[in-house]
mmCIF file of C-alpha atoms in Angstrom:
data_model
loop_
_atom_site.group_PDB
_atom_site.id
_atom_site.type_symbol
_atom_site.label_atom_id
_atom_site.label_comp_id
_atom_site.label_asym_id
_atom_site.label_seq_id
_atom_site.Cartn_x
_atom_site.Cartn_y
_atom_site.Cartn_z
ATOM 1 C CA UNK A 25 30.177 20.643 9.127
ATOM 2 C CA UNK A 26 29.061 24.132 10.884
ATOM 3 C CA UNK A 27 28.463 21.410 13.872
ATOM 4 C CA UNK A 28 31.472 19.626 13.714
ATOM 5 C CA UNK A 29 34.006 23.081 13.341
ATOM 6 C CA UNK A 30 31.476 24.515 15.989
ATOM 7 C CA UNK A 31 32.105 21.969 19.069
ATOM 8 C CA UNK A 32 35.858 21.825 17.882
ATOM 9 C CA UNK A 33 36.571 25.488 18.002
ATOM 10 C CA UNK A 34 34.822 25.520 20.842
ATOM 11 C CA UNK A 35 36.486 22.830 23.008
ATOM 12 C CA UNK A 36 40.202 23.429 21.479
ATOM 13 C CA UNK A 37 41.740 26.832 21.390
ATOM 14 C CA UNK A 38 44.948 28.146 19.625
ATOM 15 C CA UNK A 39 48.267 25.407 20.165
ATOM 16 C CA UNK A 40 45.306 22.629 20.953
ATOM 17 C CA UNK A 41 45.799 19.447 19.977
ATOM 18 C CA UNK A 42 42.922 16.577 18.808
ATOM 19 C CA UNK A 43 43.444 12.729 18.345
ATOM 20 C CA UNK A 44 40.823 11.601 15.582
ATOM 21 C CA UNK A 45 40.075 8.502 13.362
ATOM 22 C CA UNK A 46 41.906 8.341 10.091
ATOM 23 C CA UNK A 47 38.596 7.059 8.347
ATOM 24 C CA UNK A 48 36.097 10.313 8.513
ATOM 25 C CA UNK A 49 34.223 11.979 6.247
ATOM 26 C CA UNK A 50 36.124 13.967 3.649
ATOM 27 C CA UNK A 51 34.825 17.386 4.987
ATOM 28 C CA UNK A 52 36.093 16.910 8.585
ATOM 29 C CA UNK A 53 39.673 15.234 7.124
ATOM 30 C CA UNK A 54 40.168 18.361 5.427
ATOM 31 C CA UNK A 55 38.808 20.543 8.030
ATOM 32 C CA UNK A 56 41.595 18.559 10.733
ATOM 33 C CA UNK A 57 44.296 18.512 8.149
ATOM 34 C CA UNK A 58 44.082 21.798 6.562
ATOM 35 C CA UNK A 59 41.596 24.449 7.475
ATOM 36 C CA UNK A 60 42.313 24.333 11.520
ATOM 37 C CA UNK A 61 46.267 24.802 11.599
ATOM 38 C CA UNK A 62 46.064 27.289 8.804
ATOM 39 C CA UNK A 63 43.164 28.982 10.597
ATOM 40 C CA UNK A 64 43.146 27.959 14.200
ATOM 41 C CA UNK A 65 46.681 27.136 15.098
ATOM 42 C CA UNK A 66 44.912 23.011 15.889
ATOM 43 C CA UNK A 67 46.629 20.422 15.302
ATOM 44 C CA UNK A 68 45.629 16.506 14.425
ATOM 45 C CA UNK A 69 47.089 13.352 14.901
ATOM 46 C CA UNK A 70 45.141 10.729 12.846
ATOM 47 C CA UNK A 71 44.750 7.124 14.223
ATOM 48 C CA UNK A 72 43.712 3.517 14.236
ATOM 49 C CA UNK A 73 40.852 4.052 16.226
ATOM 50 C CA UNK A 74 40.364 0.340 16.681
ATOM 51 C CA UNK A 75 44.042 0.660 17.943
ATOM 52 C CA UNK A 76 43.653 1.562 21.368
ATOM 53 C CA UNK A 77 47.433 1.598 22.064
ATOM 54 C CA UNK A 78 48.074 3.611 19.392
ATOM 55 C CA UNK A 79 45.076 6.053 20.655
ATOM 56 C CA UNK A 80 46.385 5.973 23.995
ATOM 57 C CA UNK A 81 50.546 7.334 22.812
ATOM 58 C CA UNK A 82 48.622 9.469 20.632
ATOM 59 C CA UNK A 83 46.938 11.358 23.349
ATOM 60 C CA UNK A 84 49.030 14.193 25.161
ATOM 61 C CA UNK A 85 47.828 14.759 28.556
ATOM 62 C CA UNK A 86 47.481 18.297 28.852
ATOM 63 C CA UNK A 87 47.809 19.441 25.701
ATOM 64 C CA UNK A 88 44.781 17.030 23.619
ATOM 65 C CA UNK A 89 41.787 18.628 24.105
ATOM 66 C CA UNK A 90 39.432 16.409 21.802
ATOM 67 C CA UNK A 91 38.866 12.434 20.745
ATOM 68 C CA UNK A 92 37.130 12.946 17.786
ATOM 69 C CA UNK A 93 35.739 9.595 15.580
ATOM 70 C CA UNK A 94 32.963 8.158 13.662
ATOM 71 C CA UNK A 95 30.974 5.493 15.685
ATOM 72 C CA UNK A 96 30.593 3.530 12.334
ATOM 73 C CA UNK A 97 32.947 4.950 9.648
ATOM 74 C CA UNK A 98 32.317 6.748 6.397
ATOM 75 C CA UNK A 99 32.847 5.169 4.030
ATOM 76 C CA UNK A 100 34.285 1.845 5.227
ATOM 77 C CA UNK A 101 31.544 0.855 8.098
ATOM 78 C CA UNK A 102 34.368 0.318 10.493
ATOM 79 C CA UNK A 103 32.797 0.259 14.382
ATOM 80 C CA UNK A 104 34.445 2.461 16.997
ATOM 81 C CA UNK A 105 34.637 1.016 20.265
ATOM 82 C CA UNK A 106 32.932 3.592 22.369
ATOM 83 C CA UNK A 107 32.880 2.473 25.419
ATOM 84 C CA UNK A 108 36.953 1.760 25.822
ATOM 85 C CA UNK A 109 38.136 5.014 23.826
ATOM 86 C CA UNK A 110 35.673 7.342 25.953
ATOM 87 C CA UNK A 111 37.673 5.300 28.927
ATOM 88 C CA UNK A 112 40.903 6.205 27.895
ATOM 89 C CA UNK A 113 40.176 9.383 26.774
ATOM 90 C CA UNK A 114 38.600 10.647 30.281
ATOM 91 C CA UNK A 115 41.669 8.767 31.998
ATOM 92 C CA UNK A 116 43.721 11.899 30.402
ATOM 93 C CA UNK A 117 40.868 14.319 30.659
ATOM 94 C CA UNK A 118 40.338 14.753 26.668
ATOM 95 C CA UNK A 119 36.455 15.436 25.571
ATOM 96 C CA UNK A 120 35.017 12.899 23.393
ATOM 97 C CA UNK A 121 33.156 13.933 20.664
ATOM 98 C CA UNK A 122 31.613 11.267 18.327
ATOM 99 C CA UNK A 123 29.724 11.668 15.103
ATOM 100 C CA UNK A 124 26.709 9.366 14.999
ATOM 101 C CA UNK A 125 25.181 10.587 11.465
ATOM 102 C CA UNK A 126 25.509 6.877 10.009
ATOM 103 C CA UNK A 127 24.096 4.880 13.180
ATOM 104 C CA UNK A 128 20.994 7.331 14.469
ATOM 105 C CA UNK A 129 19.093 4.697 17.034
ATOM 106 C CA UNK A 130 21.361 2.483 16.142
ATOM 107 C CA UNK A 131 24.005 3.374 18.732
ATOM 108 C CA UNK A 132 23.735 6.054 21.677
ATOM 109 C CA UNK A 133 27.176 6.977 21.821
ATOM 110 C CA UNK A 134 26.086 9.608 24.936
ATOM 111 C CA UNK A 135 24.937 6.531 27.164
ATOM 112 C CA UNK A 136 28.290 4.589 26.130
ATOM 113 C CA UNK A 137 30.750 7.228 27.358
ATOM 114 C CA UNK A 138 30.544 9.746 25.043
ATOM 115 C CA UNK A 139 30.693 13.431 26.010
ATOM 116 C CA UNK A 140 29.097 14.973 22.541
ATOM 117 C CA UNK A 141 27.475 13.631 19.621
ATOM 118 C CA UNK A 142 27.020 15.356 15.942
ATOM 119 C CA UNK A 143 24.928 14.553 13.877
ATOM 120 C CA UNK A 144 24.233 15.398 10.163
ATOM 121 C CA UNK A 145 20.656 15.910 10.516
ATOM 122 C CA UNK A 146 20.349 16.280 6.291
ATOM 123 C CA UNK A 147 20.893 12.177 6.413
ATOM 124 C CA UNK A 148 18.790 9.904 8.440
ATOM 125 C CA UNK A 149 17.132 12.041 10.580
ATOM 126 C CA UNK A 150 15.702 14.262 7.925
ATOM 127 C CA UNK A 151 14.751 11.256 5.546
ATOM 128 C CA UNK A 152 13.464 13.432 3.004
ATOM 129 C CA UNK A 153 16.981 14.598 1.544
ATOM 130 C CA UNK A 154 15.749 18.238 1.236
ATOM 131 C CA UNK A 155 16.992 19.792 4.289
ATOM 132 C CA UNK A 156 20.670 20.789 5.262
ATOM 133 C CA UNK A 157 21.016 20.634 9.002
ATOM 134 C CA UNK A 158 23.510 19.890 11.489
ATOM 135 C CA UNK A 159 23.136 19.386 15.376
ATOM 136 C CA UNK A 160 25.050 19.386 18.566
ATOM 137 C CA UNK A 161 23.965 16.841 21.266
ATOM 138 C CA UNK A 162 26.017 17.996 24.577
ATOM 139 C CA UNK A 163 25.886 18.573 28.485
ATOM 140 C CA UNK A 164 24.220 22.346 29.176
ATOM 141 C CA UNK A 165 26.991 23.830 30.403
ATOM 142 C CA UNK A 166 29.003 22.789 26.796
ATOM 143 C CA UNK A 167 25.622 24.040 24.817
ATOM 144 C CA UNK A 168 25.761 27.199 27.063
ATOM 145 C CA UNK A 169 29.130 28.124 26.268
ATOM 146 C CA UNK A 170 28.642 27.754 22.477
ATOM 147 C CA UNK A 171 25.967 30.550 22.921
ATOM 148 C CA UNK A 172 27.833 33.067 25.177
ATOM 149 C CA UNK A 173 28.183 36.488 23.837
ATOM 150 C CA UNK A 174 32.158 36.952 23.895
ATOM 151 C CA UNK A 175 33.272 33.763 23.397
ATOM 152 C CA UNK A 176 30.693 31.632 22.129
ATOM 153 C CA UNK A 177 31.333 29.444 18.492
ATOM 154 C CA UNK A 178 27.545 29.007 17.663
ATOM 155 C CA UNK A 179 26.647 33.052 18.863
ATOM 156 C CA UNK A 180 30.051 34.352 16.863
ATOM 157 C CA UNK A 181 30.119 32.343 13.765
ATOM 158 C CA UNK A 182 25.998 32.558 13.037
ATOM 159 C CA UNK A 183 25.484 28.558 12.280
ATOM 160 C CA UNK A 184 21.769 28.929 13.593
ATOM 161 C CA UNK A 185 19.215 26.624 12.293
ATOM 162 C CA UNK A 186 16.217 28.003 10.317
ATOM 163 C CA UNK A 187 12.926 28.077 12.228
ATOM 164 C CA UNK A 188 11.189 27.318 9.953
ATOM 165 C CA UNK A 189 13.560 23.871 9.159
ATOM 166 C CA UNK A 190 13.438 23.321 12.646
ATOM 167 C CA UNK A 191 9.797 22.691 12.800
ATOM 168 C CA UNK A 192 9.636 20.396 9.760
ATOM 169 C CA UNK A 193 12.160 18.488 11.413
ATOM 170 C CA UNK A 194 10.263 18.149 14.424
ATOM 171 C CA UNK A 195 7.733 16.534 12.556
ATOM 172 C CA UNK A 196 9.978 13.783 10.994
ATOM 173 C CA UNK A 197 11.675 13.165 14.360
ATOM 174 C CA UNK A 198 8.649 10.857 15.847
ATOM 175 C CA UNK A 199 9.203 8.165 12.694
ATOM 176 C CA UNK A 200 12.890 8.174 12.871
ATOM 177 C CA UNK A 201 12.532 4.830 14.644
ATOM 178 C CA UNK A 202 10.229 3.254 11.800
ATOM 179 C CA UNK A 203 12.379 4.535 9.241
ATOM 180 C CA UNK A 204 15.509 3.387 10.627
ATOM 181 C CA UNK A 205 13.947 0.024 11.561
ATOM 182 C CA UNK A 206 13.315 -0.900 7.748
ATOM 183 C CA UNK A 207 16.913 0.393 6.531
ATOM 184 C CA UNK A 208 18.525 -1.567 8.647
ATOM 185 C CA UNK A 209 16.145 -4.799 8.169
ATOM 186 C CA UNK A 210 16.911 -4.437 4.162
ATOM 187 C CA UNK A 211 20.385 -3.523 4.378
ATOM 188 C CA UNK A 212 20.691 -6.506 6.690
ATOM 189 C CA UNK A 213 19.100 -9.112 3.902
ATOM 190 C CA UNK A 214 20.510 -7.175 0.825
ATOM 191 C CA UNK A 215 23.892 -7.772 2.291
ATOM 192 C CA UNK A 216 23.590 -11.130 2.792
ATOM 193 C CA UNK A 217 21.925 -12.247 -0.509
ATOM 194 C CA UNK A 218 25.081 -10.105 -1.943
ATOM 195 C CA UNK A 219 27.530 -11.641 -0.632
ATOM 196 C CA UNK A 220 25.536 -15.063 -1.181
ATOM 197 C CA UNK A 221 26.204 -14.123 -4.933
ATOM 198 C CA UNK A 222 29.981 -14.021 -4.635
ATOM 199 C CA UNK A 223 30.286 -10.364 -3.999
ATOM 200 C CA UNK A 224 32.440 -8.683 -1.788
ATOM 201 C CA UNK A 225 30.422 -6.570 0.649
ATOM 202 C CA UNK A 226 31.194 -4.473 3.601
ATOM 203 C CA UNK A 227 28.134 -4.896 6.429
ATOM 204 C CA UNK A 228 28.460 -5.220 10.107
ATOM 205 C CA UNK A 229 25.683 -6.835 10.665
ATOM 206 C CA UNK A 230 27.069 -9.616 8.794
ATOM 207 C CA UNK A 231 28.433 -12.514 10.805
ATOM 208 C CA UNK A 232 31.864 -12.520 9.641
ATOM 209 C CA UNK A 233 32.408 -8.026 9.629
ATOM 210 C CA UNK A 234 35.364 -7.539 12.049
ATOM 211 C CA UNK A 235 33.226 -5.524 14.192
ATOM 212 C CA UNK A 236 30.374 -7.811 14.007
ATOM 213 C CA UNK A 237 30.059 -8.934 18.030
ATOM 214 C CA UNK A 238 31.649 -5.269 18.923
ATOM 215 C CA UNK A 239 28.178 -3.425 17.524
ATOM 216 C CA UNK A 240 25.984 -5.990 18.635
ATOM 217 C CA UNK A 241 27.288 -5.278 22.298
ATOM 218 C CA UNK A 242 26.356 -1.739 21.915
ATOM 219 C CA UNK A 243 23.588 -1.531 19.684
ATOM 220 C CA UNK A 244 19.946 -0.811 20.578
ATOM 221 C CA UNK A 245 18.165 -3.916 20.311
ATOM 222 C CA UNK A 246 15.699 -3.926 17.488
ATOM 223 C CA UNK A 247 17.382 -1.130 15.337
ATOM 224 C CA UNK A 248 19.790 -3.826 13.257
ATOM 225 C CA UNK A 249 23.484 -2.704 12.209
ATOM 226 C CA UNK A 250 22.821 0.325 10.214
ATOM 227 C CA UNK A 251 21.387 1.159 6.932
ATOM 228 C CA UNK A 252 23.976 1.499 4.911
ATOM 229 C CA UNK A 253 26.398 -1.258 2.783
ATOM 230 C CA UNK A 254 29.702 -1.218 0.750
ATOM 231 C CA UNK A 255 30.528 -3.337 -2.188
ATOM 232 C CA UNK A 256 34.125 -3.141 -2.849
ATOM 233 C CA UNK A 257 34.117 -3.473 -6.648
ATOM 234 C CA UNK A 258 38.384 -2.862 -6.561
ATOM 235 C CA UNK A 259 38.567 -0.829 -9.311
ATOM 236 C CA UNK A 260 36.731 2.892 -10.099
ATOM 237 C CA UNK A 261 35.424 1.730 -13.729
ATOM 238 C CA UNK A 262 33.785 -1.093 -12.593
ATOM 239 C CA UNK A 263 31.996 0.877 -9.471
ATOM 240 C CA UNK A 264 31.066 3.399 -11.866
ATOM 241 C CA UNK A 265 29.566 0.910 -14.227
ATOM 242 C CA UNK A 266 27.561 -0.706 -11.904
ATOM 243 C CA UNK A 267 26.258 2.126 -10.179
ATOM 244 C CA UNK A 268 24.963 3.286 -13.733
ATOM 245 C CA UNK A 269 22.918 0.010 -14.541
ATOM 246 C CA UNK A 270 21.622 -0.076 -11.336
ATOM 247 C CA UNK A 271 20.700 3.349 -11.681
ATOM 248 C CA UNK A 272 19.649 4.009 -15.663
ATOM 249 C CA UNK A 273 19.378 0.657 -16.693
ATOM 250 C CA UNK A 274 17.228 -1.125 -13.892
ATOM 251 C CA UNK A 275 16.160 1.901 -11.869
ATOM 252 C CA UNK A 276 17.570 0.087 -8.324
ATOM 253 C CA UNK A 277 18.149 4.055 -7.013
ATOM 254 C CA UNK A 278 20.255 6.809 -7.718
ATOM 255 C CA UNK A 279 23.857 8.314 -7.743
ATOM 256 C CA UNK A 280 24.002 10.539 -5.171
ATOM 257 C CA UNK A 281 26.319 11.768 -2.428
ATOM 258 C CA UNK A 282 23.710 11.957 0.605
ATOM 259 C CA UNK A 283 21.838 9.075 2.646
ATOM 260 C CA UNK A 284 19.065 8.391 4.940
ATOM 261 C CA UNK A 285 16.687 8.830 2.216
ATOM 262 C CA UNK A 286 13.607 6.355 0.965
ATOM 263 C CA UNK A 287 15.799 5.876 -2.238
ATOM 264 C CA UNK A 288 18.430 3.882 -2.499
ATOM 265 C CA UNK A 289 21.279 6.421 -3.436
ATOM 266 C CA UNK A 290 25.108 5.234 -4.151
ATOM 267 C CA UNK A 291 28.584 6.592 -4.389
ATOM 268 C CA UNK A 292 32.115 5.802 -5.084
ATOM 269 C CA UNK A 293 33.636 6.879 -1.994
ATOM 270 C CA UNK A 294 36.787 7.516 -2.868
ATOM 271 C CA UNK A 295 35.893 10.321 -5.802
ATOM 272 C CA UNK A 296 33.197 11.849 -3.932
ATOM 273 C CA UNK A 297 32.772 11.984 -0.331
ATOM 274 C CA UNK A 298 36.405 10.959 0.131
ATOM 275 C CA UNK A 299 37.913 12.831 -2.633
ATOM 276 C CA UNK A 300 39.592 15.163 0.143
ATOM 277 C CA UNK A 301 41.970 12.730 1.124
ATOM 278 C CA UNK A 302 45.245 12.018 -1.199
ATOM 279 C CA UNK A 303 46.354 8.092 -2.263
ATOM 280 C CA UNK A 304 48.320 7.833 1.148
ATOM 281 C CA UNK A 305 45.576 8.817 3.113
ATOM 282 C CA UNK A 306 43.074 6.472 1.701
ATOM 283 C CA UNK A 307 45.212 3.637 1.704
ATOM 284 C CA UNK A 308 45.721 3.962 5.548
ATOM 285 C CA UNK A 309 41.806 4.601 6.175
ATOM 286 C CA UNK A 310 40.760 1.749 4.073
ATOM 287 C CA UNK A 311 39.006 3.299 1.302
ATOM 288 C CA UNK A 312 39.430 1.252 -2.305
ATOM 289 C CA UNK A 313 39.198 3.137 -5.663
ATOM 290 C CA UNK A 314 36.127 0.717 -6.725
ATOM 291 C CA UNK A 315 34.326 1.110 -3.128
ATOM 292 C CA UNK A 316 30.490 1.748 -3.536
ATOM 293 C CA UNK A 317 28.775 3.449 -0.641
ATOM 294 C CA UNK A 318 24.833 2.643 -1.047
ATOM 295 C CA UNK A 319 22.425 3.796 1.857
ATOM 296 C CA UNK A 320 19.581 1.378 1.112
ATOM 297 C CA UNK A 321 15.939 2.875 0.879
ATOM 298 C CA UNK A 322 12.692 1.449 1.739
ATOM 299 C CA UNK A 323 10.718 2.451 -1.334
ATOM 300 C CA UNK A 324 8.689 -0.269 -2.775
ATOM 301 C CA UNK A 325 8.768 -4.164 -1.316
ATOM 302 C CA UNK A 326 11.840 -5.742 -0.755
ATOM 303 C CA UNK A 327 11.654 -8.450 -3.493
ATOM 304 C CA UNK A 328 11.142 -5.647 -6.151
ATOM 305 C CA UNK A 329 14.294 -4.027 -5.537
ATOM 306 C CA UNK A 330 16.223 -7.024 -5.242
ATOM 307 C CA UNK A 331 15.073 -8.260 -8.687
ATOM 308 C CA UNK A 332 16.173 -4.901 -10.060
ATOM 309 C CA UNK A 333 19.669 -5.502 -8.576
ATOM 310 C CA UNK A 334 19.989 -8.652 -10.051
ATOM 311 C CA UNK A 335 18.650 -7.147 -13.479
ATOM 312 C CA UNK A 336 21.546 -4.811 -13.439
ATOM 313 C CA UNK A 337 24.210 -7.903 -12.006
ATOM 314 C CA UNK A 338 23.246 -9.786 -14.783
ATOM 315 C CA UNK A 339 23.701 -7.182 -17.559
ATOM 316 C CA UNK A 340 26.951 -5.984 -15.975
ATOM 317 C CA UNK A 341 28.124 -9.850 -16.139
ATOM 318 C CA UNK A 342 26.634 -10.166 -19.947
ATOM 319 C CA UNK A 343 28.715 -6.788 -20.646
ATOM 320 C CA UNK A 344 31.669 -8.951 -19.764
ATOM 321 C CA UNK A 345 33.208 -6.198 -17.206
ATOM 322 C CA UNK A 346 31.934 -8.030 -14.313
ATOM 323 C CA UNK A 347 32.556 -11.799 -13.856
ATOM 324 C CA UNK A 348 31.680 -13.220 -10.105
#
């Protein structure tokens, strides 16, 4: 967040204007909605971003400073077309400024248009889910201005990394690309033997995901479509009560807010890391009551954790809450 609020206070000044995606993170909806035209005097206008007309009437030339959006949405794994928007942004002179947390390897926003990338660094990137850490991936002369002494967001606000966090990350940088490699392969084959048993799952690596061809055209070869998955579950209670068998009842991985880690951790979206945006709001972002989130892990072999996710299907189904 200190990353996000950084580049955006940084880039927009009092009376500015951003365009961003309606499906974000809950902490930067509610830092776009509330904190920055209480604080700031910034103002939002929330989009389609896979509407590029609406995008485009969106944007006020001279006054939008920022085109701010997910490259693959939390929670709803919706793909951003990076390449077009940075287009029409830079047509009207508006910065770009994409969060890649979900799609690390994945995607290089920066090589497809994008003018700055932020990153969660506690997710992926850390792996270990023990470290909170944010970073800002710019041009010099953006970086340089965050650190100037009068005007500077990074030198006046204090967000500045711990030394002693910023070596340990160093060392888990060089196996980001083996670690990512084996989310995305399991993700990939969890989602598909899913939705092989009637479920309704959210993956864009799978064949028939909206955005399917549109990530495959950017991705990094060999890095897959992400490591994470949604099952939408359509209501709360049963979400809830799947989460806990796979969690307590066949030990499948945890309940837990975060990913990137070994584990296999799960949410419901839209009472946790959603839970900033009201009923309207999630409606028009996509976000279901009974969506689960789960950032799949890479602990023990494959087969193993699929057989505990079946373990907890088939109690779920002999509960009689569930029915495929």
């Amino acid at each position: 967040m200190s990353a996000i609020s950084s580049v955006l206070m940084q880039l927009c000044s009092s009376g500015g204007h951003v365009v961003a995606a309606r499906t974000l993170y809950g902490g930067t909806h509610a830092l776009l909605t509330h904190f920055f035209p209480r604080a700031c005097n910034i103002t939002t206008t929330f989009v389609d971003i896979s509407d590029h007309e609406m995008v485009n009437s969106a944007i006020v030339q001279g006054r939008t400073k920022v085109l701010y959006f997910e490259s693959i949405s939390n929670p709803t794994l919706a793909v951003a077309n990076i390449p077009e928007l940075s287009r029409l942004a830079h047509d009207k002179g508006v910065t770009v400024v994409v969060d890649n947390t979900f799609s690390p390897l994945v995607l290089s926003p920066a090589r497809l248009g994008a003018d700055v990338v932020v990153h969660s660094i506690s997710k992926f990137i850390s792996g270990g889910a023990d470290i909170i850490a944010g970073a800002v991936c710019g041009p010099a002369n953006l970086v340089n201005s965050m650190m100037d002494l009068h005007q500077g967001a990074l030198m006046l606000l204090g967000p500045t990394m711990n030394p002693k966090v910023a070596f340990e990350l160093s060392e888990r940088i060089p196996h980001l690309g083996l670690r990512m490699k084996e989310h995305c392969h399991r993700a990939l084959i969890f989602a598909r033997r899913m939705k092989k048993l009637g479920l309704k799952v959210l993956y864009p690596g799978l064949e028939d995901h909206p955005h399917h061809e549109l990530l495959k055209s950017m991705a990094n070869k060999e890095y897959g479509f992400g490591g994470l998955l949604c099952l939408d579950m359509e209501t709360e209670e049963k979400a809830n009560r799947l989460m806990n068998y796979l969690q307590n009842y066949a030990q499948f991985g945890f309940m837990a807010v975060s990913l990137g880690y070994y584990e296999t951790l799960m949410s419901c979206s839209g009472s946790s890391t959603s839970s900033e945006l009201n009923a309207e709001e999630k409606a028009l972002a996509g976000i279901s009551a009974g969506l689960v989130r789960m950032s799949v892990g890479y602990l023990g072999t494959l087969d193993q954790r699929w057989s505990q996710f079946e373990k907890a299907l088939s109690r779920m189904q002999d509960s009689g809450v569930f029915k495929n």
